[in-house]
């Protein structure tokens, strides 16, 4: 299933575990400065790749393209551009893919995207667009020699009627040419392990990179659950609630929980860790440091 041209898959196969970091396109000048500070801090760790999310709609989409191009041009990092089918005709999608190719971006995370009304809103495809990520994946494959990633869901996709169909459609994306998958955020290691077992039982060996999202503030928790559908451990929520007025304590609690998860995932053979930074990398950098201290040789 490996294609020539997928440096990320190559790294995952050859030299795991791989560290990677996710950013989002900023809305303001101050946000842009924070993003670039974060990118430079992460660059010092020489991660396997960084990724830039694609907005549900509106102007942030252009910024995804701009940020990804700039990472290619001005840093030593390998950027993965997220791309969704939401609100785009096939012609528009071809144009964006062409912009990435022209800018030297070689990796795309191919997603269907959520409806502009949010993950729970009904999905409506663009009349000249795609309904499922697998169709966009085929377009990206036909359009150039891109390395391709797809989404995976440790608690299954919130709209999947059952596990059987969730896994069947996931495996179809892998067979259509996905080189690797990255998961939705999750907070119970067993959910990742069960997903991996189900995918393997379906005869698919595409590497699935778990996403790590350190929860350091109780006020974020409801929003995470709303956006991702991820279930949140009661004990962690309770501890974060008690630390509601102490940012340093919240930071420590979130980092400790995520470090424990990360250690267990790596011990279970996860091919890497994809760290969600929210453009504020302090917590994920602490996790990286904790893991480096615990592991030898060092985690890349
Ligand atoms: P699909 O693979 O199309 O699956 C969506 C649903 O349709 C699933 O229930 C699946 O089982 C079903 N399905 C798939 N194919 C078929 C078929 N042929 N027939 C019938 N049913 C089918 N969203 C953004 O807007 N921007 C981002 O940058 C972004 N980044 C993300 C990064 C990661 C790592 C993850 C895990 C998610 C990300 N998302 C992002 C959210 C994602 O776009 C949504 O969760 C979306 O609802 C599902 O995307 P998908 O690519 O898995 O879709």
mmCIF file of C-alpha atoms and ligand atoms in Angstrom:
data_model
loop_
_atom_site.group_PDB
_atom_site.id
_atom_site.type_symbol
_atom_site.label_atom_id
_atom_site.label_comp_id
_atom_site.label_asym_id
_atom_site.label_seq_id
_atom_site.Cartn_x
_atom_site.Cartn_y
_atom_site.Cartn_z
ATOM 1 C CA UNK A 1 0.000 0.000 0.000
ATOM 2 C CA UNK A 2 3.045 2.300 0.322
ATOM 3 C CA UNK A 3 3.418 4.738 -2.564
ATOM 4 C CA UNK A 4 6.574 6.264 -3.819
ATOM 5 C CA UNK A 5 6.670 9.860 -2.656
ATOM 6 C CA UNK A 6 5.288 9.421 0.855
ATOM 7 C CA UNK A 7 8.180 10.516 3.024
ATOM 8 C CA UNK A 8 5.920 10.481 6.087
ATOM 9 C CA UNK A 9 4.937 6.848 5.579
ATOM 10 C CA UNK A 10 8.556 6.023 4.987
ATOM 11 C CA UNK A 11 9.537 7.589 8.323
ATOM 12 C CA UNK A 12 6.694 5.844 10.145
ATOM 13 C CA UNK A 13 7.773 2.464 8.741
ATOM 14 C CA UNK A 14 11.510 2.946 9.045
ATOM 15 C CA UNK A 15 12.073 5.017 12.137
ATOM 16 C CA UNK A 16 9.157 5.152 14.554
ATOM 17 C CA UNK A 17 8.077 6.750 16.794
ATOM 18 C CA UNK A 18 7.617 10.034 14.923
ATOM 19 C CA UNK A 19 6.620 13.249 16.642
ATOM 20 C CA UNK A 20 4.438 15.764 14.791
ATOM 21 C CA UNK A 21 2.580 18.961 15.692
ATOM 22 C CA UNK A 22 -0.687 20.538 14.581
ATOM 23 C CA UNK A 23 -1.347 24.281 14.183
ATOM 24 C CA UNK A 24 -4.328 26.299 13.017
ATOM 25 C CA UNK A 25 -4.314 29.368 10.726
ATOM 26 C CA UNK A 26 -4.424 32.600 12.759
ATOM 27 C CA UNK A 27 -7.221 35.177 12.453
ATOM 28 C CA UNK A 28 -5.292 38.278 13.588
ATOM 29 C CA UNK A 29 -1.809 39.777 13.371
ATOM 30 C CA UNK A 30 -1.219 38.936 17.043
ATOM 31 C CA UNK A 31 -2.370 35.383 16.306
ATOM 32 C CA UNK A 32 0.069 35.193 13.388
ATOM 33 C CA UNK A 33 2.948 36.284 15.635
ATOM 34 C CA UNK A 34 1.993 33.643 18.222
ATOM 35 C CA UNK A 35 1.782 30.989 15.497
ATOM 36 C CA UNK A 36 5.235 31.781 14.144
ATOM 37 C CA UNK A 37 6.753 31.805 17.625
ATOM 38 C CA UNK A 38 5.174 28.379 18.152
ATOM 39 C CA UNK A 39 6.426 27.078 14.796
ATOM 40 C CA UNK A 40 9.987 28.198 15.555
ATOM 41 C CA UNK A 41 9.949 26.495 18.976
ATOM 42 C CA UNK A 42 8.720 23.258 17.449
ATOM 43 C CA UNK A 43 11.202 23.496 14.561
ATOM 44 C CA UNK A 44 14.050 23.178 17.056
ATOM 45 C CA UNK A 45 12.856 19.619 17.810
ATOM 46 C CA UNK A 46 13.116 18.573 14.124
ATOM 47 C CA UNK A 47 9.725 16.771 14.142
ATOM 48 C CA UNK A 48 8.688 14.377 11.374
ATOM 49 C CA UNK A 49 6.095 16.906 10.157
ATOM 50 C CA UNK A 50 3.755 19.696 11.184
ATOM 51 C CA UNK A 51 0.179 20.103 9.973
ATOM 52 C CA UNK A 52 -2.064 23.124 9.454
ATOM 53 C CA UNK A 53 -5.836 22.743 9.841
ATOM 54 C CA UNK A 54 -8.384 23.894 7.260
ATOM 55 C CA UNK A 55 -11.261 26.078 8.457
ATOM 56 C CA UNK A 56 -14.894 25.051 8.178
ATOM 57 C CA UNK A 57 -15.371 27.974 5.787
ATOM 58 C CA UNK A 58 -14.499 31.603 5.139
ATOM 59 C CA UNK A 59 -11.235 33.463 5.024
ATOM 60 C CA UNK A 60 -9.185 31.162 7.267
ATOM 61 C CA UNK A 61 -8.995 28.725 4.351
ATOM 62 C CA UNK A 62 -6.795 31.071 2.336
ATOM 63 C CA UNK A 63 -4.624 31.433 5.422
ATOM 64 C CA UNK A 64 -4.134 27.650 5.614
ATOM 65 C CA UNK A 65 -2.706 27.750 2.112
ATOM 66 C CA UNK A 66 -0.532 30.780 2.943
ATOM 67 C CA UNK A 67 0.815 29.364 6.232
ATOM 68 C CA UNK A 68 1.567 25.984 4.644
ATOM 69 C CA UNK A 69 3.378 27.610 1.734
ATOM 70 C CA UNK A 70 5.389 29.785 4.108
ATOM 71 C CA UNK A 71 6.415 26.813 6.235
ATOM 72 C CA UNK A 72 7.675 25.155 3.045
ATOM 73 C CA UNK A 73 9.578 28.232 1.942
ATOM 74 C CA UNK A 74 11.003 29.527 5.225
ATOM 75 C CA UNK A 75 11.539 26.612 7.591
ATOM 76 C CA UNK A 76 13.175 23.211 7.674
ATOM 77 C CA UNK A 77 9.809 21.612 8.537
ATOM 78 C CA UNK A 78 7.713 19.294 6.391
ATOM 79 C CA UNK A 79 4.174 20.763 6.353
ATOM 80 C CA UNK A 80 1.054 18.688 5.840
ATOM 81 C CA UNK A 81 -1.832 20.744 4.483
ATOM 82 C CA UNK A 82 -5.288 19.745 5.737
ATOM 83 C CA UNK A 83 -7.881 19.963 2.962
ATOM 84 C CA UNK A 84 -11.643 19.422 3.229
ATOM 85 C CA UNK A 85 -14.435 19.054 0.697
ATOM 86 C CA UNK A 86 -16.777 21.436 2.563
ATOM 87 C CA UNK A 87 -18.297 24.078 0.303
ATOM 88 C CA UNK A 88 -15.905 23.442 -2.599
ATOM 89 C CA UNK A 89 -16.607 22.389 -6.168
ATOM 90 C CA UNK A 90 -14.193 19.933 -7.758
ATOM 91 C CA UNK A 91 -12.799 22.820 -9.839
ATOM 92 C CA UNK A 92 -12.003 24.815 -6.699
ATOM 93 C CA UNK A 93 -10.416 21.793 -5.059
ATOM 94 C CA UNK A 94 -8.234 21.234 -8.134
ATOM 95 C CA UNK A 95 -7.136 24.869 -7.908
ATOM 96 C CA UNK A 96 -6.131 24.563 -4.222
ATOM 97 C CA UNK A 97 -4.282 21.305 -4.856
ATOM 98 C CA UNK A 98 -2.461 23.055 -7.722
ATOM 99 C CA UNK A 99 -1.469 25.909 -5.383
ATOM 100 C CA UNK A 100 0.017 23.389 -2.957
ATOM 101 C CA UNK A 101 1.898 21.604 -5.728
ATOM 102 C CA UNK A 102 3.279 24.905 -7.075
ATOM 103 C CA UNK A 103 4.451 25.900 -3.589
ATOM 104 C CA UNK A 104 6.299 22.627 -3.096
ATOM 105 C CA UNK A 105 3.833 21.238 -0.505
ATOM 106 C CA UNK A 106 4.068 17.462 -0.881
ATOM 107 C CA UNK A 107 1.688 16.162 1.783
ATOM 108 C CA UNK A 108 -2.068 16.547 2.205
ATOM 109 C CA UNK A 109 -4.361 15.372 5.010
ATOM 110 C CA UNK A 110 -7.528 14.599 3.058
ATOM 111 C CA UNK A 111 -10.765 15.140 4.981
ATOM 112 C CA UNK A 112 -14.427 15.430 4.240
ATOM 113 C CA UNK A 113 -14.790 18.211 6.808
ATOM 114 C CA UNK A 114 -17.696 19.022 9.074
ATOM 115 C CA UNK A 115 -20.780 20.952 8.004
ATOM 116 C CA UNK A 116 -20.461 24.724 8.624
ATOM 117 C CA UNK A 117 -23.175 24.324 11.313
ATOM 118 C CA UNK A 118 -20.826 22.089 13.358
ATOM 119 C CA UNK A 119 -20.112 18.366 13.644
ATOM 120 C CA UNK A 120 -23.711 17.575 14.651
ATOM 121 C CA UNK A 121 -25.363 19.482 11.770
ATOM 122 C CA UNK A 122 -26.600 17.596 8.695
ATOM 123 C CA UNK A 123 -23.983 17.147 5.957
ATOM 124 C CA UNK A 124 -24.704 18.667 2.547
ATOM 125 C CA UNK A 125 -22.200 18.216 -0.252
ATOM 126 C CA UNK A 126 -21.422 21.065 -2.672
ATOM 127 C CA UNK A 127 -23.558 20.382 -5.793
ATOM 128 C CA UNK A 128 -20.358 20.021 -7.851
ATOM 129 C CA UNK A 129 -18.254 18.611 -5.042
ATOM 130 C CA UNK A 130 -17.696 15.457 -3.006
ATOM 131 C CA UNK A 131 -19.647 13.712 -0.245
ATOM 132 C CA UNK A 132 -16.834 11.648 1.239
ATOM 133 C CA UNK A 133 -13.127 11.979 1.903
ATOM 134 C CA UNK A 134 -12.388 8.947 -0.284
ATOM 135 C CA UNK A 135 -13.507 10.886 -3.396
ATOM 136 C CA UNK A 136 -11.296 13.868 -2.547
ATOM 137 C CA UNK A 137 -8.458 11.431 -1.891
ATOM 138 C CA UNK A 138 -8.776 10.038 -5.421
ATOM 139 C CA UNK A 139 -8.650 13.577 -6.827
ATOM 140 C CA UNK A 140 -5.512 14.424 -4.805
ATOM 141 C CA UNK A 141 -3.850 11.193 -5.941
ATOM 142 C CA UNK A 142 -4.638 11.899 -9.585
ATOM 143 C CA UNK A 143 -3.363 15.480 -9.225
ATOM 144 C CA UNK A 144 0.249 14.829 -8.276
ATOM 145 C CA UNK A 145 2.726 12.824 -6.267
ATOM 146 C CA UNK A 146 1.414 13.774 -2.831
ATOM 147 C CA UNK A 147 1.816 11.826 0.373
ATOM 148 C CA UNK A 148 -1.735 11.379 1.672
ATOM 149 C CA UNK A 149 -3.091 11.113 5.205
ATOM 150 C CA UNK A 150 -6.682 10.532 6.332
ATOM 151 C CA UNK A 151 -8.695 10.824 9.545
ATOM 152 C CA UNK A 152 -9.422 7.971 11.964
ATOM 153 C CA UNK A 153 -11.771 7.980 14.946
ATOM 154 C CA UNK A 154 -10.938 6.012 18.126
ATOM 155 C CA UNK A 155 -14.532 6.414 19.331
ATOM 156 C CA UNK A 156 -15.784 5.964 15.724
ATOM 157 C CA UNK A 157 -17.038 8.870 13.630
ATOM 158 C CA UNK A 158 -20.004 10.491 15.436
ATOM 159 C CA UNK A 159 -22.210 10.012 12.339
ATOM 160 C CA UNK A 160 -21.258 6.372 11.695
ATOM 161 C CA UNK A 161 -24.245 4.135 12.443
ATOM 162 C CA UNK A 162 -22.031 1.293 13.722
ATOM 163 C CA UNK A 163 -18.430 0.103 13.945
ATOM 164 C CA UNK A 164 -18.740 -2.218 10.956
ATOM 165 C CA UNK A 165 -19.510 0.624 8.531
ATOM 166 C CA UNK A 166 -16.997 2.972 10.199
ATOM 167 C CA UNK A 167 -14.146 0.497 9.735
ATOM 168 C CA UNK A 168 -15.273 -0.483 6.223
ATOM 169 C CA UNK A 169 -15.183 3.139 5.048
ATOM 170 C CA UNK A 170 -11.887 3.784 6.823
ATOM 171 C CA UNK A 171 -10.281 0.776 5.153
ATOM 172 C CA UNK A 172 -11.675 1.944 1.791
ATOM 173 C CA UNK A 173 -9.737 5.217 2.229
ATOM 174 C CA UNK A 174 -6.561 3.254 2.960
ATOM 175 C CA UNK A 175 -7.072 0.999 -0.067
ATOM 176 C CA UNK A 176 -7.717 4.077 -2.234
ATOM 177 C CA UNK A 177 -4.195 5.284 -1.404
ATOM 178 C CA UNK A 178 -3.895 6.739 2.105
ATOM 179 C CA UNK A 179 -0.323 6.369 3.331
ATOM 180 C CA UNK A 180 -1.191 6.860 7.025
ATOM 181 C CA UNK A 181 -3.993 8.082 9.263
ATOM 182 C CA UNK A 182 -4.136 10.541 12.154
ATOM 183 C CA UNK A 183 -6.786 10.140 14.839
ATOM 184 C CA UNK A 184 -9.274 12.510 16.298
ATOM 185 C CA UNK A 185 -8.311 13.588 19.823
ATOM 186 C CA UNK A 186 -9.205 11.042 22.504
ATOM 187 C CA UNK A 187 -8.581 10.604 26.216
ATOM 188 C CA UNK A 188 -8.745 6.827 26.770
ATOM 189 C CA UNK A 189 -5.819 4.781 25.386
ATOM 190 C CA UNK A 190 -8.043 1.685 25.062
ATOM 191 C CA UNK A 191 -10.137 3.449 22.410
ATOM 192 C CA UNK A 192 -7.064 3.815 20.188
ATOM 193 C CA UNK A 193 -5.974 0.219 20.783
ATOM 194 C CA UNK A 194 -9.424 -1.137 19.947
ATOM 195 C CA UNK A 195 -9.571 0.915 16.747
ATOM 196 C CA UNK A 196 -6.156 -0.373 15.710
ATOM 197 C CA UNK A 197 -7.243 -3.972 16.397
ATOM 198 C CA UNK A 198 -10.437 -3.537 14.384
ATOM 199 C CA UNK A 199 -8.551 -2.080 11.426
ATOM 200 C CA UNK A 200 -5.955 -4.870 11.575
ATOM 201 C CA UNK A 201 -8.731 -7.477 11.757
ATOM 202 C CA UNK A 202 -10.102 -5.990 8.520
ATOM 203 C CA UNK A 203 -6.742 -6.771 6.868
ATOM 204 C CA UNK A 204 -5.418 -3.198 6.796
ATOM 205 C CA UNK A 205 -1.914 -2.263 7.969
ATOM 206 C CA UNK A 206 -1.977 1.495 7.346
ATOM 207 C CA UNK A 207 -0.187 3.201 10.279
ATOM 208 C CA UNK A 208 -2.541 5.127 12.559
ATOM 209 C CA UNK A 209 -0.923 8.022 14.434
ATOM 210 C CA UNK A 210 -2.676 8.878 17.709
ATOM 211 C CA UNK A 211 -3.390 12.548 18.350
ATOM 212 C CA UNK A 212 -2.453 13.924 21.771
ATOM 213 C CA UNK A 213 -4.381 16.916 23.082
ATOM 214 C CA UNK A 214 -3.302 18.021 26.561
ATOM 215 C CA UNK A 215 -6.349 19.362 28.413
ATOM 216 C CA UNK A 216 -5.050 21.992 30.819
ATOM 217 C CA UNK A 217 -8.167 24.087 31.477
ATOM 218 C CA UNK A 218 -11.611 22.844 32.494
ATOM 219 C CA UNK A 219 -13.198 25.607 30.379
ATOM 220 C CA UNK A 220 -11.869 23.899 27.212
ATOM 221 C CA UNK A 221 -13.377 20.533 28.013
ATOM 222 C CA UNK A 222 -16.981 21.117 26.900
ATOM 223 C CA UNK A 223 -15.774 22.598 23.637
ATOM 224 C CA UNK A 224 -13.470 19.637 22.956
ATOM 225 C CA UNK A 225 -16.337 17.241 23.498
ATOM 226 C CA UNK A 226 -18.625 19.292 21.266
ATOM 227 C CA UNK A 227 -16.080 19.537 18.439
ATOM 228 C CA UNK A 228 -14.640 16.046 18.544
ATOM 229 C CA UNK A 229 -17.278 13.889 20.213
ATOM 230 C CA UNK A 230 -14.464 12.588 22.451
ATOM 231 C CA UNK A 231 -15.532 11.337 25.871
ATOM 232 C CA UNK A 232 -13.623 12.953 28.709
ATOM 233 C CA UNK A 233 -12.481 11.069 31.851
ATOM 234 C CA UNK A 234 -14.501 12.169 34.917
ATOM 235 C CA UNK A 235 -11.436 12.043 37.190
ATOM 236 C CA UNK A 236 -9.438 14.349 34.915
ATOM 237 C CA UNK A 237 -12.384 16.754 34.599
ATOM 238 C CA UNK A 238 -12.688 16.829 38.414
ATOM 239 C CA UNK A 239 -8.984 17.553 38.909
ATOM 240 C CA UNK A 240 -9.031 20.293 36.263
ATOM 241 C CA UNK A 241 -12.125 21.787 37.864
ATOM 242 C CA UNK A 242 -10.342 21.993 41.207
ATOM 243 C CA UNK A 243 -7.468 23.769 39.446
ATOM 244 C CA UNK A 244 -9.880 26.156 37.687
ATOM 245 C CA UNK A 245 -8.213 29.250 39.184
ATOM 246 C CA UNK A 246 -4.636 27.995 39.018
ATOM 247 C CA UNK A 247 -3.263 27.907 35.489
ATOM 248 C CA UNK A 248 0.043 26.349 36.589
ATOM 249 C CA UNK A 249 -1.765 23.505 38.379
ATOM 250 C CA UNK A 250 -4.055 22.968 35.341
ATOM 251 C CA UNK A 251 -1.010 22.853 33.080
ATOM 252 C CA UNK A 252 0.655 20.247 35.301
ATOM 253 C CA UNK A 253 -2.477 18.076 35.477
ATOM 254 C CA UNK A 254 -3.007 18.157 31.683
ATOM 255 C CA UNK A 255 0.650 17.495 30.912
ATOM 256 C CA UNK A 256 0.851 14.607 33.405
ATOM 257 C CA UNK A 257 -2.278 12.948 32.005
ATOM 258 C CA UNK A 258 -1.154 13.360 28.392
ATOM 259 C CA UNK A 259 2.384 12.150 29.200
ATOM 260 C CA UNK A 260 0.983 8.991 30.799
ATOM 261 C CA UNK A 261 -1.211 8.411 27.744
ATOM 262 C CA UNK A 262 1.701 9.042 25.380
ATOM 263 C CA UNK A 263 4.011 6.654 27.254
ATOM 264 C CA UNK A 264 1.402 3.909 27.135
ATOM 265 C CA UNK A 265 0.648 4.511 23.426
ATOM 266 C CA UNK A 266 4.330 4.296 22.529
ATOM 267 C CA UNK A 267 4.775 1.190 24.697
ATOM 268 C CA UNK A 268 1.856 -0.337 22.763
ATOM 269 C CA UNK A 269 3.665 0.333 19.489
ATOM 270 C CA UNK A 270 1.955 3.491 18.228
ATOM 271 C CA UNK A 271 4.003 4.702 15.227
ATOM 272 C CA UNK A 272 4.130 8.286 16.472
ATOM 273 C CA UNK A 273 2.335 11.025 18.364
ATOM 274 C CA UNK A 274 0.559 13.937 16.696
ATOM 275 C CA UNK A 275 0.482 16.799 19.207
ATOM 276 C CA UNK A 276 -2.332 19.346 18.957
ATOM 277 C CA UNK A 277 -0.774 22.673 19.958
ATOM 278 C CA UNK A 278 -3.676 25.139 19.541
ATOM 279 C CA UNK A 279 -0.728 27.400 18.559
ATOM 280 C CA UNK A 280 0.395 27.427 22.225
ATOM 281 C CA UNK A 281 2.995 24.677 22.355
ATOM 282 C CA UNK A 282 4.114 24.919 26.034
ATOM 283 C CA UNK A 283 2.140 21.834 27.131
ATOM 284 C CA UNK A 284 3.139 19.606 24.201
ATOM 285 C CA UNK A 285 6.769 20.689 24.524
ATOM 286 C CA UNK A 286 6.661 19.625 28.192
ATOM 287 C CA UNK A 287 5.210 16.258 27.139
ATOM 288 C CA UNK A 288 7.948 15.850 24.541
ATOM 289 C CA UNK A 289 10.569 16.650 27.195
ATOM 290 C CA UNK A 290 9.026 14.170 29.652
ATOM 291 C CA UNK A 291 9.112 11.440 27.007
ATOM 292 C CA UNK A 292 12.676 12.193 26.047
ATOM 293 C CA UNK A 293 13.702 11.932 29.669
ATOM 294 C CA UNK A 294 11.906 8.614 29.997
ATOM 295 C CA UNK A 295 13.038 7.089 26.696
ATOM 296 C CA UNK A 296 16.416 6.305 25.259
ATOM 297 C CA UNK A 297 17.356 6.757 22.453
ATOM 298 C CA UNK A 298 15.516 10.062 22.204
ATOM 299 C CA UNK A 299 12.122 10.424 20.550
ATOM 300 C CA UNK A 300 12.373 12.338 17.306
HETATM 301 P P1 LIG B 1 -15.196 10.541 5.695
HETATM 302 O O1 LIG B 1 -14.087 9.574 5.568
HETATM 303 O O2 LIG B 1 -15.898 10.956 4.436
HETATM 304 O O3 LIG B 1 -16.249 9.935 6.730
HETATM 305 C C1 LIG B 1 -17.347 10.706 7.201
HETATM 306 C C2 LIG B 1 -18.500 9.753 7.554
HETATM 307 O O4 LIG B 1 -19.007 9.183 6.338
HETATM 308 C C3 LIG B 1 -18.090 8.572 8.427
HETATM 309 O O5 LIG B 1 -19.177 8.223 9.240
HETATM 310 C C4 LIG B 1 -17.805 7.462 7.414
HETATM 311 O O6 LIG B 1 -17.932 6.167 7.962
HETATM 312 C C5 LIG B 1 -18.859 7.765 6.354
HETATM 313 N N1 LIG B 1 -18.450 7.383 5.004
HETATM 314 C C6 LIG B 1 -17.216 7.502 4.445
HETATM 315 N N2 LIG B 1 -17.241 7.088 3.168
HETATM 316 C C7 LIG B 1 -18.509 6.693 2.897
HETATM 317 C C8 LIG B 1 -19.168 6.182 1.747
HETATM 318 N N3 LIG B 1 -18.511 5.973 0.600
HETATM 319 N N4 LIG B 1 -20.512 5.901 1.840
HETATM 320 C C9 LIG B 1 -21.195 6.114 2.997
HETATM 321 N N5 LIG B 1 -20.613 6.598 4.119
HETATM 322 C C10 LIG B 1 -19.297 6.880 4.074
HETATM 323 N N6 LIG B 1 -12.202 19.255 9.862
HETATM 324 C C11 LIG B 1 -12.006 20.449 9.276
HETATM 325 O O7 LIG B 1 -12.978 21.104 8.885
HETATM 326 N N7 LIG B 1 -10.745 20.970 9.094
HETATM 327 C C12 LIG B 1 -9.639 20.297 9.488
HETATM 328 O O8 LIG B 1 -8.513 20.774 9.309
HETATM 329 C C13 LIG B 1 -9.798 19.033 10.136
HETATM 330 N N8 LIG B 1 -8.733 18.323 10.542
HETATM 331 C C14 LIG B 1 -8.914 17.082 11.089
HETATM 332 C C15 LIG B 1 -7.794 16.334 11.436
HETATM 333 C C16 LIG B 1 -7.938 15.072 11.985
HETATM 334 C C17 LIG B 1 -6.703 14.276 12.359
HETATM 335 C C18 LIG B 1 -9.239 14.529 12.207
HETATM 336 C C19 LIG B 1 -9.409 13.160 12.813
HETATM 337 C C20 LIG B 1 -10.366 15.282 11.861
HETATM 338 C C21 LIG B 1 -10.212 16.537 11.287
HETATM 339 N N9 LIG B 1 -11.313 17.315 10.903
HETATM 340 C C22 LIG B 1 -11.130 18.540 10.307
HETATM 341 C C23 LIG B 1 -12.672 16.852 11.161
HETATM 342 C C24 LIG B 1 -13.218 15.968 10.003
HETATM 343 O O9 LIG B 1 -13.234 16.703 8.805
HETATM 344 C C25 LIG B 1 -14.628 15.545 10.400
HETATM 345 O O10 LIG B 1 -14.585 14.707 11.529
HETATM 346 C C26 LIG B 1 -15.476 14.928 9.303
HETATM 347 O O11 LIG B 1 -16.830 14.797 9.796
HETATM 348 C C27 LIG B 1 -15.055 13.539 8.889
HETATM 349 O O12 LIG B 1 -14.028 13.602 8.026
HETATM 350 P P2 LIG B 1 -13.478 12.267 7.297
HETATM 351 O O13 LIG B 1 -12.379 12.726 6.442
HETATM 352 O O14 LIG B 1 -13.259 11.193 8.275
HETATM 353 O O15 LIG B 1 -14.769 11.879 6.400
#
